[in-house]
Amino acid sequence: MLLSIHTLAASQPNPDSPRNIGFYYGKEAPIGNLYAYDWLVLQPSQTTNARLDLLYKGNTHPIAYLSAGEMAFTDQAVQGMQSDWVLGENTAWKSYVLDIRKESVRDFMVEQLVAPAMARGFKGVFLDTLDSHLLTAEGRENPEAFAEAQGLLIATIRERFPDSLIIINRGFHLPESVHKKVDALAFESWRNGFEAGGRRYYEVSDQDREWLAGQLSHWREKHPELPVIAIDYTRSEDDAFELSKQLRQDGFIPYVSDHNLNRLGPTNPVVKKRHVLVYHDLPEAETDRSAAHRRLGIVLERLGLVPVYRSLEQPFPTEPVTDRYVGIVTWWETDARKSRFCRWAGKAQSTGFPVVLFGLRPTATQCNKLMQSRRTAAPQGELKVSKDHPSMGNFESTRIPSAAFDPLPQPGAANSWLTVTDASGARFMPVYTHAQGAVATTGFIFEKGPDDQAYWLFDPFAFLKEALKLSDFPAIDSTTESGRRILTAHIDGDGLVSRAELPGRPLGSEAIQQKILQVYDIPHTLSVIEAETSPKGLYPDVSAEAEASARSMFRMDQVEVASHSYSHPFFWAMLEGDTRAAPKLDETLYGYSMEVPRYTPLINREINDSIAYINRRLAPKNKPASVFLWTGDARPGPEALRAVRELGLVNVNGGDTHPLPFDSELAGVWPDARPIGDELQVYAPVMNENVYTNLWTGPFFGYRNVIESFKILESHHRLKPIGIYYHFYSGTKPEAIQALKEIYDYALSQPVTPLYLSDYAKRVQGQYYSALLQPAPNSYRWRGARAPSTVRISQNQFPDMARSQGVAGYHDVGDVRFVHLAGNDPLLVLAPEPSPGPMLDSANAELVDWQRSRKNGRWHLQFELKGYQPLDFALSGTSECRVRGTKLSQNTSNDLLHFRSGTQQAGRFDMECR
């Protein structure tokens, strides 16, 4: 037996073979977790088209599960099954055994199962149950006929879909001529298996493993370069890691899960969990209105986590949660017992899984255990306050309530952040962490003000990090590029046709082009509303002038093209049939959309057709529209988001980030994005002038206050980029134009890296559509839609420049260290001490490539920058550098070597430093 296993282990796949292959038959796992697999077998009925598209864009090949020998009793395809196709039943798995010898069965599989899966976006098939015929008398009597038929099925799939991946489960009985058409072989139960009939997990005997080794020897001999996948089963998630490691040592690509294949199997490198399950108690359609989203979302994102929001009205997950989430966070806003939730969450918490409760205290007694509280009671009289954490009453507000009118927890063993004692001497803890989570009770989270204003009483970043037991790890960042704050500028199309209060009465867009775009030469994203500019729209007399203005702006070098819809819908949920999302027509400010005669807004007309109009009539041929900017309430549903994604565009707008000194600060910062299933809405970094001018009623210079918002966002550990966002109607008022000039002047006086809005949106997508892998302790890689260009780390960590790859340096802002990454597959290794030698401190451009080496006592740097202004960058760790072949001015200040170019906005640099 030892000889057989040694032989298997010695035959390894080639280096280009997939390292991790998964078999996930559920549907509840966040898509980010799934990027850890190179190939991923999925059930077509459980997988959305969005998931297929997004996985493949992130270099994970989705493969369709196909039972080639059976069909489940409950499978929808059973409706197309003919009675003479059935040979028998597999009672253990509740399925029919099919007669694959029949050509009609094979045709059905190819035409009704395989072809539709490929059309949807699957990149291959996994053929299971190839030995099911042995459950029947006919199959046992004539196995050769079934093997021949299976070979014909595989040959047909290979011929019809020559680029597809084909994995077979076992199939040891198939001839070599069939094996040649296959890309990988899988088998089950090498060390641990599951018996469906007895519903039990078991250890595989040495005798059974010896038999498997003999069956595998032919495949290993003839196809040593192709993957062999061992699928084993364990009840325990903890056991899966050790078993997976053992299977890999045995020479296989391992996948270890539960018997339903709903638990995510371990990978190598291992996945660092970042997703957090966030519950609220508003209706599902109101997720973005919940405190869990609008108050906590940004905190979770900046901790490096990916929030997955669920309403208490939705069914509870039926799949495991501890395999994919770091914990559960809730925020209760309605008075409900929550007993069902507490029972469900308590099961996970009993395994050591953190559960964090914000907001109203659940009234059900079952929830006391979830809070680790012996009892809850209402305090009597005035409260004496004990601040047990340095940030408590010392964050945004110092006003801790001196009275409480609702029952408060009285936990046993807990780490108190705030203790209050009532007039009777009874002690309560409104805010505390404990071994299995935390509690923060309404009344002691914020100081509340009028008009939904709120000021945090304690540091929510530190609280959640402690409550969820988060270790330090690099967090993907969307605020910073090459150490400098990202600067974006985008304009919604509203008011393009309005006349400016300027000499000659130009269009608002013409005033913006002359006064702003031609003066501030940075990337801009400009949009139009088709019904405003089209000759078939609402203003045909102005159309020729409006379209000429749009064409002129779109031709500018540093402008990207966007659509702001056809008729400017104000309530996007209505376009997907949810009439509850909008007020009555006579209660709206502007109606449901622009009043286009005989037209009711439709998704295809608003998105697809408006993009087609712009590309056909306005955009340069080499610069089609690349962004869709949401209108109105900016609350699109999944179908609208799907339409934009399938066009290959990014979507932006929405949220309500506008912190101000006289308004909410951190509590007024919305998250970067709103996930809806696998779709993702990217919010505007900061809100537009409409918010700062009282819905454009004045004062029209009010948008200058956004500068205060930019400052607040920077002071809170750089929560957002500088996002200049307004409408063309700002070009109609001289005082609004002056405000814009002040805003641009301020923004460009700061150390910034200007980027297009689409660049920003892709960085936000990269946070949600990625997996963080750990090849070794303190070592990190990413897989997904986009490799990060910046990550945040704590200032007690440094990038190990010698062991890292694609890491150029770092820059500190406040308490945060921003690390610069380059390339499609950076490797970041962290160390407790700084590395010697030159590195990039910051630049006003995107870092495309970075190479550093040391020869003959000198450091050699080769790197590439791509920007939109004359290049300006600084190096640390060196006092002298010689630039080869490029003329740059340089000077030294604050221990940094600064370089500037008079005109060059991009380039590759070769330097020798000491």
GROMACS .gro file of N, CA, C and O in nm, residues 147-191:
model
  180
  147ALA      N    1  -2.015   0.158  -2.140
  147ALA     CA    2  -1.888   0.229  -2.156
  147ALA      C    3  -1.878   0.288  -2.296
  147ALA      O    4  -1.833   0.402  -2.315
  148GLU      N    5  -1.922   0.212  -2.396
  148GLU     CA    6  -1.919   0.261  -2.534
  148GLU      C    7  -2.009   0.384  -2.548
  148GLU      O    8  -1.972   0.483  -2.612
  149ALA      N    9  -2.129   0.378  -2.489
  149ALA     CA   10  -2.222   0.490  -2.497
  149ALA      C   11  -2.168   0.614  -2.426
  149ALA      O   12  -2.183   0.727  -2.474
  150GLN      N   13  -2.104   0.593  -2.312
  150GLN     CA   14  -2.045   0.706  -2.241
  150GLN      C   15  -1.933   0.769  -2.323
  150GLN      O   16  -1.918   0.891  -2.326
  151GLY      N   17  -1.856   0.685  -2.392
  151GLY     CA   18  -1.753   0.736  -2.481
  151GLY      C   19  -1.811   0.820  -2.593
  151GLY      O   20  -1.754   0.923  -2.631
  152LEU      N   21  -1.925   0.777  -2.648
  152LEU     CA   22  -1.990   0.854  -2.753
  152LEU      C   23  -2.037   0.989  -2.700
  152LEU      O   24  -2.026   1.091  -2.769
  153LEU      N   25  -2.090   0.990  -2.578
  153LEU     CA   26  -2.134   1.116  -2.517
  153LEU      C   27  -2.016   1.212  -2.501
  153LEU      O   28  -2.025   1.331  -2.537
  154ILE      N   29  -1.905   1.163  -2.449
  154ILE     CA   30  -1.787   1.247  -2.429
  154ILE      C   31  -1.732   1.297  -2.562
  154ILE      O   32  -1.694   1.414  -2.576
  155ALA      N   33  -1.731   1.210  -2.662
  155ALA     CA   34  -1.682   1.250  -2.794
  155ALA      C   35  -1.769   1.360  -2.854
  155ALA      O   36  -1.719   1.454  -2.916
  156THR      N   37  -1.901   1.348  -2.835
  156THR     CA   38  -1.991   1.450  -2.887
  156THR      C   39  -1.968   1.585  -2.819
  156THR      O   40  -1.965   1.689  -2.884
  157ILE      N   41  -1.952   1.581  -2.687
  157ILE     CA   42  -1.926   1.706  -2.614
  157ILE      C   43  -1.796   1.769  -2.660
  157ILE      O   44  -1.787   1.890  -2.683
  158ARG      N   45  -1.693   1.686  -2.677
  158ARG     CA   46  -1.564   1.739  -2.721
  158ARG      C   47  -1.573   1.799  -2.861
  158ARG      O   48  -1.515   1.904  -2.890
  159GLU      N   49  -1.649   1.734  -2.949
  159GLU     CA   50  -1.663   1.784  -3.085
  159GLU      C   51  -1.745   1.913  -3.089
  159GLU      O   52  -1.709   2.007  -3.159
  160ARG      N   53  -1.855   1.917  -3.013
  160ARG     CA   54  -1.941   2.035  -3.014
  160ARG      C   55  -1.877   2.153  -2.944
  160ARG      O   56  -1.896   2.268  -2.983
  161PHE      N   57  -1.801   2.125  -2.838
  161PHE     CA   58  -1.742   2.231  -2.756
  161PHE      C   59  -1.593   2.203  -2.738
  161PHE      O   60  -1.549   2.162  -2.630
  162PRO      N   61  -1.517   2.223  -2.844
  162PRO     CA   62  -1.375   2.181  -2.842
  162PRO      C   63  -1.290   2.250  -2.737
  162PRO      O   64  -1.189   2.194  -2.693
  163ASP      N   65  -1.329   2.371  -2.695
  163ASP     CA   66  -1.247   2.444  -2.596
  163ASP      C   67  -1.294   2.420  -2.453
  163ASP      O   68  -1.239   2.478  -2.360
  164SER      N   69  -1.394   2.339  -2.435
  164SER     CA   70  -1.448   2.318  -2.301
  164SER      C   71  -1.360   2.222  -2.221
  164SER      O   72  -1.284   2.141  -2.277
  165LEU      N   73  -1.372   2.233  -2.090
  165LEU     CA   74  -1.305   2.139  -1.999
  165LEU      C   75  -1.399   2.023  -1.971
  165LEU      O   76  -1.520   2.042  -1.951
  166ILE      N   77  -1.345   1.903  -1.970
  166ILE     CA   78  -1.424   1.785  -1.938
  166ILE      C   79  -1.355   1.711  -1.823
  166ILE      O   80  -1.239   1.672  -1.834
  167ILE      N   81  -1.427   1.698  -1.712
  167ILE     CA   82  -1.380   1.621  -1.597
  167ILE      C   83  -1.472   1.501  -1.583
  167ILE      O   84  -1.595   1.515  -1.592
  168ILE      N   85  -1.416   1.384  -1.559
  168ILE     CA   86  -1.498   1.266  -1.535
  168ILE      C   87  -1.478   1.219  -1.391
  168ILE      O   88  -1.369   1.231  -1.335
  169ASN      N   89  -1.587   1.169  -1.334
  169ASN     CA   90  -1.580   1.109  -1.201
  169ASN      C   91  -1.558   0.959  -1.218
  169ASN      O   92  -1.644   0.889  -1.274
  170ARG      N   93  -1.444   0.915  -1.171
  170ARG     CA   94  -1.400   0.777  -1.191
  170ARG      C   95  -1.388   0.750  -1.341
  170ARG      O   96  -1.297   0.799  -1.403
  171GLY      N   97  -1.481   0.676  -1.398
  171GLY     CA   98  -1.466   0.644  -1.540
  171GLY      C   99  -1.345   0.556  -1.566
  171GLY      O  100  -1.288   0.558  -1.676
  172PHE      N  101  -1.305   0.478  -1.465
  172PHE     CA  102  -1.188   0.391  -1.482
  172PHE      C  103  -1.210   0.288  -1.593
  172PHE      O  104  -1.116   0.241  -1.657
  173HIS      N  105  -1.337   0.254  -1.616
  173HIS     CA  106  -1.370   0.149  -1.713
  173HIS      C  107  -1.366   0.198  -1.857
  173HIS      O  108  -1.377   0.117  -1.949
  174LEU      N  109  -1.352   0.328  -1.876
  174LEU     CA  110  -1.353   0.382  -2.012
  174LEU      C  111  -1.220   0.354  -2.082
  174LEU      O  112  -1.114   0.356  -2.019
  175PRO      N  113  -1.224   0.331  -2.213
  175PRO     CA  114  -1.099   0.302  -2.286
  175PRO      C  115  -1.010   0.425  -2.298
  175PRO      O  116  -1.055   0.538  -2.281
  176GLU      N  117  -0.886   0.400  -2.331
  176GLU     CA  118  -0.789   0.508  -2.344
  176GLU      C  119  -0.831   0.609  -2.450
  176GLU      O  120  -0.804   0.729  -2.438
  177SER      N  121  -0.897   0.565  -2.555
  177SER     CA  122  -0.942   0.656  -2.660
  177SER      C  123  -1.037   0.762  -2.605
  177SER      O  124  -1.043   0.874  -2.656
  178VAL      N  125  -1.112   0.728  -2.500
  178VAL     CA  126  -1.200   0.824  -2.436
  178VAL      C  127  -1.122   0.910  -2.338
  178VAL      O  128  -1.141   1.033  -2.330
  179HIS      N  129  -1.032   0.851  -2.262
  179HIS     CA  130  -0.951   0.926  -2.166
  179HIS      C  131  -0.875   1.039  -2.235
  179HIS      O  132  -0.852   1.145  -2.174
  180LYS      N  133  -0.837   1.018  -2.361
  180LYS     CA  134  -0.761   1.121  -2.434
  180LYS      C  135  -0.843   1.248  -2.456
  180LYS      O  136  -0.787   1.354  -2.481
  181LYS      N  137  -0.974   1.235  -2.449
  181LYS     CA  138  -1.062   1.350  -2.473
  181LYS      C  139  -1.096   1.425  -2.344
  181LYS      O  140  -1.174   1.520  -2.345
  182VAL      N  141  -1.040   1.382  -2.233
  182VAL     CA  142  -1.076   1.432  -2.101
  182VAL      C  143  -0.963   1.519  -2.046
  182VAL      O  144  -0.846   1.494  -2.073
  183ASP      N  145  -0.999   1.620  -1.967
  183ASP     CA  146  -0.900   1.715  -1.912
  183ASP      C  147  -0.860   1.683  -1.769
  183ASP      O  148  -0.756   1.731  -1.722
  184ALA      N  149  -0.940   1.607  -1.697
  184ALA     CA  150  -0.906   1.574  -1.559
  184ALA      C  151  -0.993   1.457  -1.514
  184ALA      O  152  -1.102   1.435  -1.568
  185LEU      N  153  -0.942   1.386  -1.415
  185LEU     CA  154  -1.016   1.274  -1.357
  185LEU      C  155  -1.037   1.301  -1.208
  185LEU      O  156  -0.944   1.341  -1.138
  186ALA      N  157  -1.159   1.280  -1.164
  186ALA     CA  158  -1.192   1.294  -1.022
  186ALA      C  159  -1.239   1.159  -0.968
  186ALA      O  160  -1.288   1.075  -1.045
  187PHE      N  161  -1.222   1.140  -0.840
  187PHE     CA  162  -1.276   1.021  -0.775
  187PHE      C  163  -1.306   1.058  -0.631
  187PHE      O  164  -1.255   1.157  -0.578
  188GLU      N  165  -1.388   0.978  -0.566
  188GLU     CA  166  -1.431   1.007  -0.430
  188GLU      C  167  -1.376   0.906  -0.331
  188GLU      O  168  -1.347   0.791  -0.367
  189SER      N  169  -1.359   0.953  -0.208
  189SER     CA  170  -1.336   0.866  -0.092
  189SER      C  171  -1.201   0.795  -0.098
  189SER      O  172  -1.193   0.671  -0.103
  190TRP      N  173  -1.095   0.871  -0.098
  190TRP     CA  174  -0.961   0.813  -0.089
  190TRP      C  175  -0.927   0.781   0.057
  190TRP      O  176  -0.876   0.675   0.087
  191ARG      N  177  -0.957   0.873   0.145
  191ARG     CA  178  -0.932   0.849   0.288
  191ARG      C  179  -1.060   0.853   0.371
  191ARG      O  180  -1.074   0.780   0.467
   0.00000   0.00000   0.00000
